[in-house]
Short mmCIF file of C-alpha atoms in Angstrom, two decimals:
data_model
loop_
_atom_site.label_atom_id
_atom_site.label_comp_id
_atom_site.label_asym_id
_atom_site.label_seq_id
_atom_site.Cartn_x
_atom_site.Cartn_y
_atom_site.Cartn_z
CA MET Z 1 -27.56 -12.42 -12.54
CA GLN Z 2 -24.73 -13.18 -10.16
CA ASP Z 3 -23.83 -10.70 -7.42
CA GLU Z 4 -20.40 -10.25 -8.94
CA GLU Z 5 -22.07 -9.24 -12.19
CA TYR Z 6 -23.94 -6.53 -10.36
CA MET Z 7 -20.62 -5.28 -9.04
CA ARG Z 8 -19.32 -5.24 -12.59
CA GLN Z 9 -22.36 -3.27 -13.66
CA LEU Z 10 -21.64 -0.84 -10.87
CA SER Z 11 -18.10 -0.44 -12.11
CA TYR Z 12 -19.54 0.44 -15.55
CA GLY Z 13 -21.47 3.22 -13.88
CA ASN Z 14 -24.81 1.45 -13.70
CA ASP Z 15 -25.97 2.67 -10.27
CA SER Z 16 -29.16 0.64 -10.31
CA ALA Z 17 -27.03 -2.47 -9.73
CA LEU Z 18 -26.60 -1.21 -6.20
CA ASP Z 19 -30.36 -1.21 -5.67
CA THR Z 20 -30.51 -4.93 -6.40
CA LEU Z 21 -27.65 -5.71 -4.02
CA VAL Z 22 -29.08 -3.61 -1.24
CA PHE Z 23 -32.57 -5.10 -1.60
CA GLN Z 24 -31.13 -8.58 -1.63
CA TYR Z 25 -28.74 -8.21 1.29
CA HIS Z 26 -30.07 -5.49 3.56
CA LYS Z 27 -32.06 -7.85 5.76
CA PRO Z 28 -29.54 -10.68 6.15
CA LEU Z 29 -26.65 -8.27 6.64
CA TYR Z 30 -28.57 -6.27 9.16
CA GLY Z 31 -29.47 -9.47 11.01
CA TYR Z 32 -25.84 -10.57 11.13
CA VAL Z 33 -24.52 -7.24 12.38
CA TYR Z 34 -27.37 -6.87 14.84
CA ARG Z 35 -26.71 -10.32 16.31
CA LEU Z 36 -23.06 -9.41 16.77
CA LEU Z 37 -23.60 -6.00 18.28
CA GLN Z 38 -27.09 -6.28 19.69
CA ASP Z 39 -27.74 -2.61 19.08
CA GLU Z 40 -30.13 -1.45 16.41
CA ASN Z 41 -28.58 1.94 15.76
CA LEU Z 42 -25.08 0.59 15.64
CA ALA Z 43 -26.16 -2.17 13.30
CA GLU Z 44 -27.79 0.39 11.01
CA ASP Z 45 -24.60 2.44 10.93
CA ILE Z 46 -22.38 -0.48 10.17
CA VAL Z 47 -24.72 -1.82 7.50
CA GLN Z 48 -24.78 1.61 5.88
CA ASP Z 49 -20.98 1.85 6.03
CA THR Z 50 -20.70 -1.62 4.51
CA PHE Z 51 -22.93 -0.74 1.57
CA MET Z 52 -21.14 2.60 1.20
CA LYS Z 53 -17.84 0.74 0.86
CA ILE Z 54 -19.32 -1.72 -1.58
CA TYR Z 55 -20.71 1.16 -3.64
CA GLN Z 56 -17.40 3.07 -3.64
CA GLN Z 57 -15.35 0.00 -4.46
CA GLY Z 58 -17.74 -0.81 -7.28
CA LYS Z 59 -17.51 2.73 -8.62
CA ASN Z 60 -13.72 2.44 -8.46
CA GLY Z 61 -13.96 -0.64 -10.65
CA PHE Z 62 -13.42 -3.35 -8.08
CA VAL Z 63 -15.24 -6.61 -8.65
CA PRO Z 64 -14.72 -9.25 -5.92
CA ASP Z 65 -14.22 -12.87 -6.83
CA SER Z 66 -17.01 -13.85 -4.48
CA PHE Z 67 -19.39 -11.11 -3.42
CA LYS Z 68 -21.10 -12.61 -0.37
CA PRO Z 69 -18.02 -13.49 1.71
CA TRP Z 70 -16.51 -10.14 0.73
CA MET Z 71 -19.59 -8.29 1.94
CA TYR Z 72 -19.62 -10.16 5.25
CA LYS Z 73 -15.91 -9.50 5.62
CA ILE Z 74 -16.47 -5.73 5.32
CA ALA Z 75 -19.33 -5.92 7.84
CA THR Z 76 -17.33 -8.11 10.25
CA ASN Z 77 -14.40 -5.73 10.07
CA GLY Z 78 -16.81 -2.90 10.79
CA CYS Z 79 -17.93 -4.67 13.94
CA ARG Z 80 -14.35 -5.41 14.94
CA ASP Z 81 -13.45 -1.74 14.43
CA TYR Z 82 -16.35 -0.78 16.63
CA TRP Z 83 -15.20 -3.11 19.36
CA ARG Z 84 -11.67 -1.75 19.09
CA LYS Z 85 -12.71 1.88 19.04
CA ALA Z 86 -15.12 1.58 21.90
CA SER Z 87 -12.42 -0.32 23.79
CA THR Z 88 -15.22 -2.66 24.65
CA LYS Z 89 -13.05 -5.63 24.86
CA ARG Z 90 -16.12 -7.40 25.99
CA GLU Z 91 -15.88 -9.79 28.85
CA TYR Z 92 -18.61 -12.07 27.67
CA PHE Z 93 -18.30 -14.18 30.73
CA THR Z 94 -18.79 -11.47 33.26
CA ASP Z 95 -21.94 -11.43 35.34
CA GLU Z 96 -22.46 -7.78 34.59
CA ILE Z 97 -23.12 -8.39 30.92
CA VAL Z 98 -25.26 -11.41 31.55
CA GLU Z 99 -27.31 -9.45 34.05
CA GLY Z 100 -27.63 -6.59 31.66
CA THR Z 101 -28.84 -8.62 28.75
CA GLY Z 102 -32.44 -8.51 29.92
CA LYS Z 103 -32.36 -4.75 29.55
CA ILE Z 104 -30.53 -4.81 26.25
CA HIS Z 105 -32.89 -7.22 24.63
CA HIS Z 106 -36.18 -5.96 25.89
CA ILE Z 107 -37.01 -4.64 22.45
CA ILE Z 108 -36.06 -7.80 20.66
CA ASP Z 109 -37.94 -10.62 22.11
CA ARG Z 110 -39.50 -11.38 25.41
CA GLN Z 111 -39.93 -15.01 24.86
CA LEU Z 112 -37.85 -16.93 27.37
CA GLU Z 113 -36.54 -19.47 24.93
CA ARG Z 114 -35.19 -16.79 22.69
CA GLN Z 115 -33.75 -14.96 25.66
CA TRP Z 116 -31.97 -18.11 26.69
CA MET Z 117 -30.46 -18.39 23.20
CA ILE Z 118 -29.21 -14.83 23.33
CA ASP Z 119 -27.69 -15.33 26.75
CA ALA Z 120 -26.04 -18.54 25.73
CA LEU Z 121 -24.62 -17.11 22.54
CA ASP Z 122 -23.43 -14.09 24.47
CA GLN Z 123 -21.22 -16.32 26.54
CA LEU Z 124 -19.31 -17.50 23.48
CA ALA Z 125 -16.16 -15.83 22.27
CA PRO Z 126 -16.84 -13.42 19.36
CA ASP Z 127 -15.01 -15.63 16.85
CA TYR Z 128 -17.25 -18.59 17.66
CA ARG Z 129 -20.36 -16.45 17.45
CA MET Z 130 -19.30 -15.06 14.07
CA VAL Z 131 -18.89 -18.51 12.53
CA LEU Z 132 -22.13 -19.73 14.02
CA TYR Z 133 -24.10 -16.71 12.79
CA LEU Z 134 -22.56 -16.96 9.33
CA ARG Z 135 -23.30 -20.65 9.19
CA PHE Z 136 -26.79 -20.87 10.68
CA TYR Z 137 -28.35 -17.49 9.99
CA GLN Z 138 -26.56 -16.35 6.88
CA GLU Z 139 -26.27 -19.87 5.53
CA LEU Z 140 -22.78 -19.41 4.21
CA LYS Z 141 -20.72 -22.42 3.12
CA TYR Z 142 -17.59 -23.26 5.05
CA ALA Z 143 -15.38 -21.91 2.28
CA GLU Z 144 -17.38 -18.68 2.21
CA ILE Z 145 -17.01 -18.26 5.97
CA ALA Z 146 -13.28 -18.88 5.61
CA LEU Z 147 -13.11 -16.08 3.03
CA ALA Z 148 -15.29 -13.72 5.03
CA LEU Z 149 -13.32 -14.10 8.26
CA GLU Z 150 -9.97 -14.68 6.53
CA ILE Z 151 -9.28 -17.90 8.34
CA PRO Z 152 -8.40 -21.39 7.09
CA LEU Z 153 -11.21 -23.79 6.24
CA ASN Z 154 -10.30 -26.20 9.00
CA THR Z 155 -10.42 -23.38 11.54
CA VAL Z 156 -13.99 -22.67 10.44
CA LYS Z 157 -14.94 -26.28 11.11
CA THR Z 158 -13.11 -26.30 14.43
CA TRP Z 159 -14.74 -23.08 15.59
CA ILE Z 160 -18.24 -24.23 14.61
CA SER Z 161 -17.71 -27.52 16.36
CA ARG Z 162 -16.25 -25.95 19.50
CA GLY Z 163 -18.89 -23.20 19.49
CA LEU Z 164 -21.72 -25.71 19.34
CA LYS Z 165 -20.14 -27.87 22.04
CA GLN Z 166 -19.80 -24.86 24.28
CA LEU Z 167 -23.46 -24.02 23.67
CA GLU Z 168 -24.28 -27.59 24.59
CA GLY Z 169 -22.28 -27.19 27.78
CA ILE Z 170 -24.11 -23.97 28.64
CA LEU Z 171 -27.43 -25.73 28.06
CA LEU Z 172 -26.49 -28.62 30.32
CA GLU Z 173 -25.28 -26.21 32.99
CA ASP Z 174 -28.57 -24.30 32.82
CA GLU Z 175 -30.47 -27.55 33.15
CA ARG Z 176 -28.37 -28.53 36.14
CA LYS Z 177 -29.07 -25.16 37.77
CA GLY Z 178 -32.70 -25.44 36.89
CA ALA Z 179 -32.49 -22.26 34.91
CA GLY Z 180 -32.93 -23.91 31.55
CA VAL Z 181 -35.94 -22.59 29.81
CA ASN Z 182 -35.86 -24.56 26.66
CA GLU Z 183 -37.36 -27.74 27.73
CA MET V 1 -13.49 -37.93 8.47
CA SER V 2 -15.03 -38.74 11.85
CA GLU V 3 -14.56 -35.07 12.80
CA ASP V 4 -16.61 -34.07 9.76
CA ARG V 5 -19.32 -36.55 10.75
CA GLU V 6 -19.30 -35.16 14.27
CA LEU V 7 -19.64 -31.66 12.88
CA THR V 8 -22.58 -32.69 10.68
CA ARG V 9 -24.24 -34.31 13.68
CA LEU V 10 -23.78 -31.20 15.79
CA GLU V 11 -25.05 -28.95 13.04
CA ASN V 12 -28.18 -31.05 12.48
CA GLU V 13 -28.85 -31.11 16.17
CA TRP V 14 -28.52 -27.37 16.50
CA LYS V 15 -30.06 -26.17 13.27
CA ASN V 16 -33.55 -25.60 14.66
CA ARG V 17 -32.43 -24.13 17.92
CA PHE V 18 -30.86 -21.16 16.21
CA ASP V 19 -34.23 -20.04 14.94
CA ARG V 20 -34.99 -19.03 18.49
CA PHE V 21 -32.69 -16.02 18.23
CA THR V 22 -34.36 -13.72 15.78
CA ALA V 23 -33.18 -10.26 14.95
CA PRO V 24 -35.37 -7.33 13.93
CA GLU V 25 -35.72 -7.02 10.18
CA PRO V 26 -35.55 -3.73 8.32
CA SER V 27 -38.70 -2.82 6.38
CA ARG V 28 -38.81 -2.11 2.66
CA GLU V 29 -39.04 1.60 3.47
CA GLN V 30 -35.91 1.38 5.55
CA THR V 31 -34.11 -0.33 2.67
CA LEU V 32 -35.19 2.46 0.30
CA ASP V 33 -34.08 4.99 2.85
CA LEU V 34 -30.70 3.31 3.12
CA LEU V 35 -30.26 3.37 -0.64
CA GLN V 36 -31.06 7.05 -0.72
CA LYS V 37 -28.57 7.78 2.04
CA ILE V 38 -25.78 5.91 0.27
CA LYS V 39 -26.37 7.71 -2.99
CA ALA V 40 -26.80 11.07 -1.30
CA VAL V 41 -23.43 10.75 0.48
CA GLU V 42 -21.82 9.71 -2.76
CA GLU V 43 -23.30 12.71 -4.57
CA VAL V 44 -22.04 15.15 -1.96
CA LYS V 45 -18.61 13.59 -1.72
CA PRO V 46 -17.50 12.00 -4.96
CA VAL V 47 -14.58 9.61 -4.78
CA ASP V 48 -11.49 11.79 -4.78
CA LEU V 49 -8.68 9.60 -6.00
CA ARG V 50 -6.06 12.28 -5.53
CA PHE V 51 -7.12 12.82 -1.96
CA LYS V 52 -7.03 9.08 -1.33
CA LEU V 53 -3.60 8.86 -2.85
CA GLU V 54 -2.31 11.78 -0.78
CA SER V 55 -3.76 10.28 2.39
CA HIS V 56 -2.07 7.00 1.55
CA GLN V 57 1.17 8.82 0.89
CA ASP V 58 0.94 10.62 4.23
CA THR V 59 0.66 7.33 6.07
CA GLN V 60 3.90 6.05 4.55
CA SER V 61 7.10 6.31 6.53
CA MET V 62 10.00 8.44 5.27
CA SER V 63 12.02 5.35 4.44
CA ALA V 64 9.13 3.80 2.49
CA ARG V 65 8.71 7.02 0.51
CA THR V 66 12.44 7.12 -0.28
CA VAL V 67 12.40 3.51 -1.41
CA ASN V 68 9.38 4.19 -3.61
CA LEU V 69 11.03 7.27 -5.06
CA PHE V 70 14.19 5.30 -5.78
CA LEU V 71 12.25 2.46 -7.40
CA SER V 72 10.13 4.80 -9.51
CA GLN V 73 13.24 6.48 -10.93
CA TRP V 74 15.21 3.26 -11.29
CA ASN V 75 12.31 1.65 -13.13
CA PHE V 76 11.83 4.71 -15.30
CA HIS V 77 15.10 3.94 -17.07
CA GLY V 78 15.05 0.25 -16.42
CA THR V 79 17.70 -2.00 -14.94
CA ARG V 80 19.00 -2.81 -18.41
CA SER V 81 19.94 0.85 -19.03
CA TRP V 82 21.85 1.03 -15.78
CA LEU V 83 23.64 -2.23 -16.41
CA LEU V 84 24.58 -1.01 -19.90
CA THR V 85 26.29 1.99 -18.27
CA GLY V 86 28.49 -0.36 -16.30
CA ILE V 87 29.34 -2.45 -19.34
CA ILE V 88 30.29 0.59 -21.43
CA MET V 89 32.49 1.87 -18.57
CA LEU V 90 34.21 -1.47 -18.36
CA ILE V 91 34.83 -1.62 -22.11
CA LEU V 92 36.21 1.93 -21.99
CA THR V 93 38.52 1.10 -19.12
CA LEU V 94 39.82 -2.11 -20.66
CA THR V 95 40.42 -0.43 -24.04
CA ILE V 96 42.42 2.37 -22.46
CA SER V 97 44.39 0.11 -20.12
CA GLN V 98 45.35 -2.18 -23.01
CA ASN V 99 46.37 0.60 -25.38
CA ILE V 100 48.30 2.96 -23.17
CA GLY V 101 51.41 1.57 -21.54
CA ASN V 102 52.02 4.41 -19.07
CA GLU V 103 49.59 4.24 -16.14
CA VAL V 104 49.66 7.96 -15.41
CA ALA V 105 49.06 8.93 -19.03
CA GLY V 106 46.42 6.23 -19.21
CA PHE V 107 44.69 7.63 -16.15
CA SER V 108 44.63 11.10 -17.66
CA THR V 109 43.00 9.82 -20.83
CA TRP V 110 40.65 7.50 -18.95
CA ILE V 111 39.30 10.14 -16.57
CA LYS V 112 38.52 12.43 -19.52
CA TRP V 113 36.54 9.72 -21.26
CA VAL V 114 34.85 8.74 -18.03
CA THR V 115 33.70 12.29 -17.39
CA LEU V 116 32.47 12.60 -20.99
CA PHE V 117 30.57 9.40 -20.53
CA MET V 118 29.21 10.81 -17.27
CA ILE V 119 27.80 13.75 -19.21
CA ALA V 120 26.23 11.39 -21.72
CA VAL V 121 24.62 9.34 -18.92
CA MET V 122 23.30 12.56 -17.34
CA GLY V 123 21.90 13.61 -20.69
CA TYR V 124 20.19 10.25 -20.96
CA ALA V 125 18.90 10.30 -17.38
CA PHE V 126 17.42 13.76 -17.79
CA ARG V 127 16.10 13.30 -21.31
CA THR V 128 12.86 15.08 -22.06
CA LYS V 129 10.86 11.90 -22.53
CA ASN V 130 9.46 12.07 -19.05
CA GLU V 131 5.72 11.57 -19.37
CA GLY V 132 5.91 9.00 -16.63
CA ASN V 133 7.48 11.50 -14.26
CA GLN V 134 4.96 14.15 -15.13
CA LEU V 135 2.28 11.63 -14.38
CA ILE V 136 3.86 10.85 -11.01
CA GLU V 137 3.98 14.60 -10.32
CA THR V 138 0.36 15.08 -11.38
CA LEU V 139 -0.67 12.29 -9.07
CA SER V 140 0.97 14.34 -6.30
CA TYR V 141 3.56 11.75 -5.67
CA TYR V 142 6.97 13.37 -6.18
CA PRO V 143 7.77 16.82 -7.57
CA LEU V 144 9.87 16.72 -10.72
CA THR V 145 12.85 18.33 -8.96
CA VAL V 146 12.81 15.61 -6.29
CA GLN V 147 12.53 12.95 -8.96
CA MET V 148 15.48 14.44 -10.87
CA PHE V 149 17.53 14.65 -7.70
CA MET V 150 16.90 10.96 -7.06
CA ARG V 151 18.01 10.19 -10.61
CA PHE V 152 21.10 12.33 -10.10
CA MET V 153 21.86 10.34 -6.95
CA ILE V 154 21.40 7.06 -8.81
CA VAL V 155 23.69 8.20 -11.65
CA MET V 156 26.33 9.50 -9.23
CA ALA V 157 26.30 6.45 -7.00
CA LEU V 158 26.41 4.12 -9.96
CA GLN V 159 29.16 6.01 -11.76
CA LEU V 160 31.31 6.31 -8.68
CA ALA V 161 30.72 2.71 -7.70
CA ILE V 162 31.90 1.71 -11.17
CA THR V 163 34.68 4.27 -11.55
CA LEU V 164 36.50 3.66 -8.30
CA PRO V 165 37.15 -0.07 -8.74
CA LEU V 166 37.91 0.41 -12.45
CA SER V 167 40.63 2.92 -11.55
CA PHE V 168 42.59 -0.08 -10.22
CA ILE V 169 42.62 -1.65 -13.69
CA ILE V 170 44.05 1.55 -15.18
CA LEU V 171 46.56 2.32 -12.47
CA GLY V 172 47.41 -1.07 -11.13
CA ALA V 173 50.01 -0.87 -8.36
CA THR V 174 50.48 2.87 -8.76
CA ASN V 175 46.94 3.52 -7.46
CA SER V 176 46.68 5.59 -4.30
CA ILE V 177 44.13 7.55 -2.35
CA TYR V 178 45.09 10.63 -4.36
CA TYR V 179 44.32 8.91 -7.63
CA LEU V 180 40.98 7.80 -6.22
CA LEU V 181 40.31 11.42 -5.34
CA GLY V 182 41.50 12.39 -8.81
CA SER V 183 38.86 10.19 -10.36
CA PHE V 184 36.12 10.97 -7.84
CA THR V 185 36.22 14.79 -8.09
CA PRO V 186 35.85 15.21 -11.87
CA VAL V 187 33.07 12.60 -12.04
CA LEU V 188 31.22 14.39 -9.25
CA PHE V 189 31.81 17.78 -10.85
CA PHE V 190 30.46 16.85 -14.27
CA GLY V 191 27.58 15.06 -12.68
CA VAL V 192 26.72 18.20 -10.74
CA ILE V 193 27.18 20.43 -13.80
CA GLY V 194 24.83 18.20 -15.81
CA PHE V 195 22.26 18.02 -13.04
CA VAL V 196 22.25 21.65 -11.91
CA SER V 197 22.34 23.14 -15.41
CA THR V 198 19.43 20.88 -16.45
CA ILE V 199 17.43 21.94 -13.40
CA TRP V 200 18.00 25.65 -14.11
CA LEU V 201 18.20 25.78 -17.89
CA GLY V 202 16.42 22.69 -19.14
CA GLN V 203 17.69 19.43 -20.54
CA LYS V 204 19.11 20.61 -23.90
CA ILE V 205 20.91 23.73 -22.70
CA GLY V 206 22.07 21.87 -19.59
CA LEU V 207 23.64 19.15 -21.64
CA LEU V 208 25.27 21.63 -24.02
CA LEU V 209 26.68 23.59 -21.09
CA ALA V 210 28.17 20.45 -19.53
CA LEU V 211 29.71 19.52 -22.90
CA PHE V 212 31.05 23.05 -23.33
CA VAL V 213 32.81 22.89 -19.95
CA TRP V 214 34.22 19.48 -20.79
CA PHE V 215 35.51 20.43 -24.26
CA SER V 216 36.99 23.74 -23.07
CA GLN V 217 38.77 21.84 -20.30
CA THR V 218 40.15 19.28 -22.74
CA LEU V 219 41.10 21.72 -25.47
CA PHE V 220 42.76 24.33 -23.30
CA GLU V 221 44.30 21.94 -20.78
CA LYS V 222 47.83 22.39 -22.06
CA GLN V 223 47.66 26.20 -22.29
CA HIS V 224 46.07 26.64 -18.84
CA GLN V 225 47.23 23.62 -16.92
CA SER V 226 46.83 25.26 -13.50
CA ALA V 227 43.10 25.75 -14.23
CA SER V 228 42.63 22.19 -15.45
CA LEU V 229 40.12 20.01 -13.67
CA PHE V 230 41.95 16.89 -14.72
CA GLN V 231 44.96 17.39 -12.54
CA LEU V 232 47.09 14.46 -11.53
CA PRO V 233 48.48 13.95 -8.02
CA GLU V 234 51.89 14.86 -9.44
CA ASN V 235 50.70 18.37 -10.24
CA GLU V 236 51.34 21.10 -7.71
CA GLY V 237 47.82 22.40 -7.58
CA PHE V 238 46.20 18.96 -7.35
CA LEU V 239 44.82 19.24 -3.83
CA LEU V 240 43.82 22.87 -4.13
CA MET V 241 41.99 22.20 -7.42
CA ASN V 242 40.18 19.25 -5.91
CA ILE V 243 39.06 21.31 -2.90
CA VAL V 244 37.91 24.14 -5.17
CA VAL V 245 36.00 21.75 -7.46
CA MET V 246 34.33 20.08 -4.48
CA GLY V 247 33.40 23.48 -3.06
CA ILE V 248 31.90 24.62 -6.39
CA SER V 249 30.00 21.34 -6.69
CA ILE V 250 28.49 21.72 -3.23
CA LEU V 251 27.54 25.35 -3.89
CA LEU V 252 25.94 24.44 -7.23
CA LEU V 253 23.99 21.66 -5.54
CA GLY V 254 22.85 24.13 -2.92
CA THR V 255 21.22 26.26 -5.65
CA VAL V 256 18.92 23.32 -6.44
CA THR V 257 17.09 23.85 -3.13
CA LEU V 258 16.50 27.43 -4.26
CA LYS V 259 15.04 26.25 -7.53
CA TYR V 260 12.93 23.69 -5.68
CA ARG V 261 11.45 26.39 -3.46
CA GLN V 262 10.77 28.58 -6.49
CA MET V 263 8.92 25.78 -8.24
CA ARG V 264 7.02 24.86 -5.12
CA ASP V 265 5.88 28.45 -4.60
CA LEU V 266 4.67 28.61 -8.16
CA THR V 267 2.40 25.62 -7.73
#
């Protein structure tokens, strides 16, 4: 059954349709939000809020045209709201954050390669990180990313391309400094 | 095309590297727990549509609310109904202006018909078939009194906007500011009578009362000319009567706020 059909079932009052959606998307959605916020508790809250909204909208009779981008849009907006509320207009390029990442990620992964990836991604603007996460971890199609982030299709391509090139630049810089850990 | 190729190349190159950034994964128990939480919150706080609607209403600006109120009442009767009013007024005016040679006598006849028509429009605007309005009221949007007031405003504005230019057809060169006043005041008065009596006494009695005032004015005009509402600028008491009628209209309108408070306190 398609995800949209589960939403339709939800609108008919069939609550068990939610179970299927949650089981199917809890992990990927949590992964996406976690990668954006890098905080387990925050990610849990936003994922819960996202599913709450999905549940309520379904109960109100709303069936999205395309479930997956719609779900990621709700979650992305949740993250954006958090950034706005916390006034953490993050300066991803500041030394402070980069220095602090070791502490932040101690529970995630100690492997240096992975740490390098986190650091490198952290240096990207949030928009670039969102498209990269949606493309590489959530495996969304370009059109789905465009729907989720409410941006034109060409912008998705541009952001992915620029994001990857910036990552490449960071890698080369690390190599130059001798700090690269991935080779 | 080359940009797409470049993008594909970059993606292929980077695909494996992204695996190096893993995120913790929630366990099955955590997923079950999440489901329970969602459903528990929903059970405690069911979706309250009225509350949501009221919250949405609160966020609207005063001007947006007024526009919505206007549109809801305009749409209730439909643009066609309002346009029909204008067409009937025009036919009435042309018929009178073609059949009565004397402008002043023509004006006197015209204003009587216009005010009678005003009562008819009021009767139509406040007709009891108002399920839509009751629904709007139930949904907490606009109290019935407020909705009726908006309809009164629409009727008045429309009638006056039509009446004033049409008075030029009837009076031609003899038109003056006094004649404009002479057409404005009775239209306003009968509009107010129709509106206020409907608010206080209901649609049927309100309409009958407005008709009673109109017929008694028309029938006894000759016997009690000084008390006539349809005075012409030539009459001695023209200005005084207009001031008195305006004053009464304003006082009557003021009583609507009293009724509004009464109804609000009851709910």
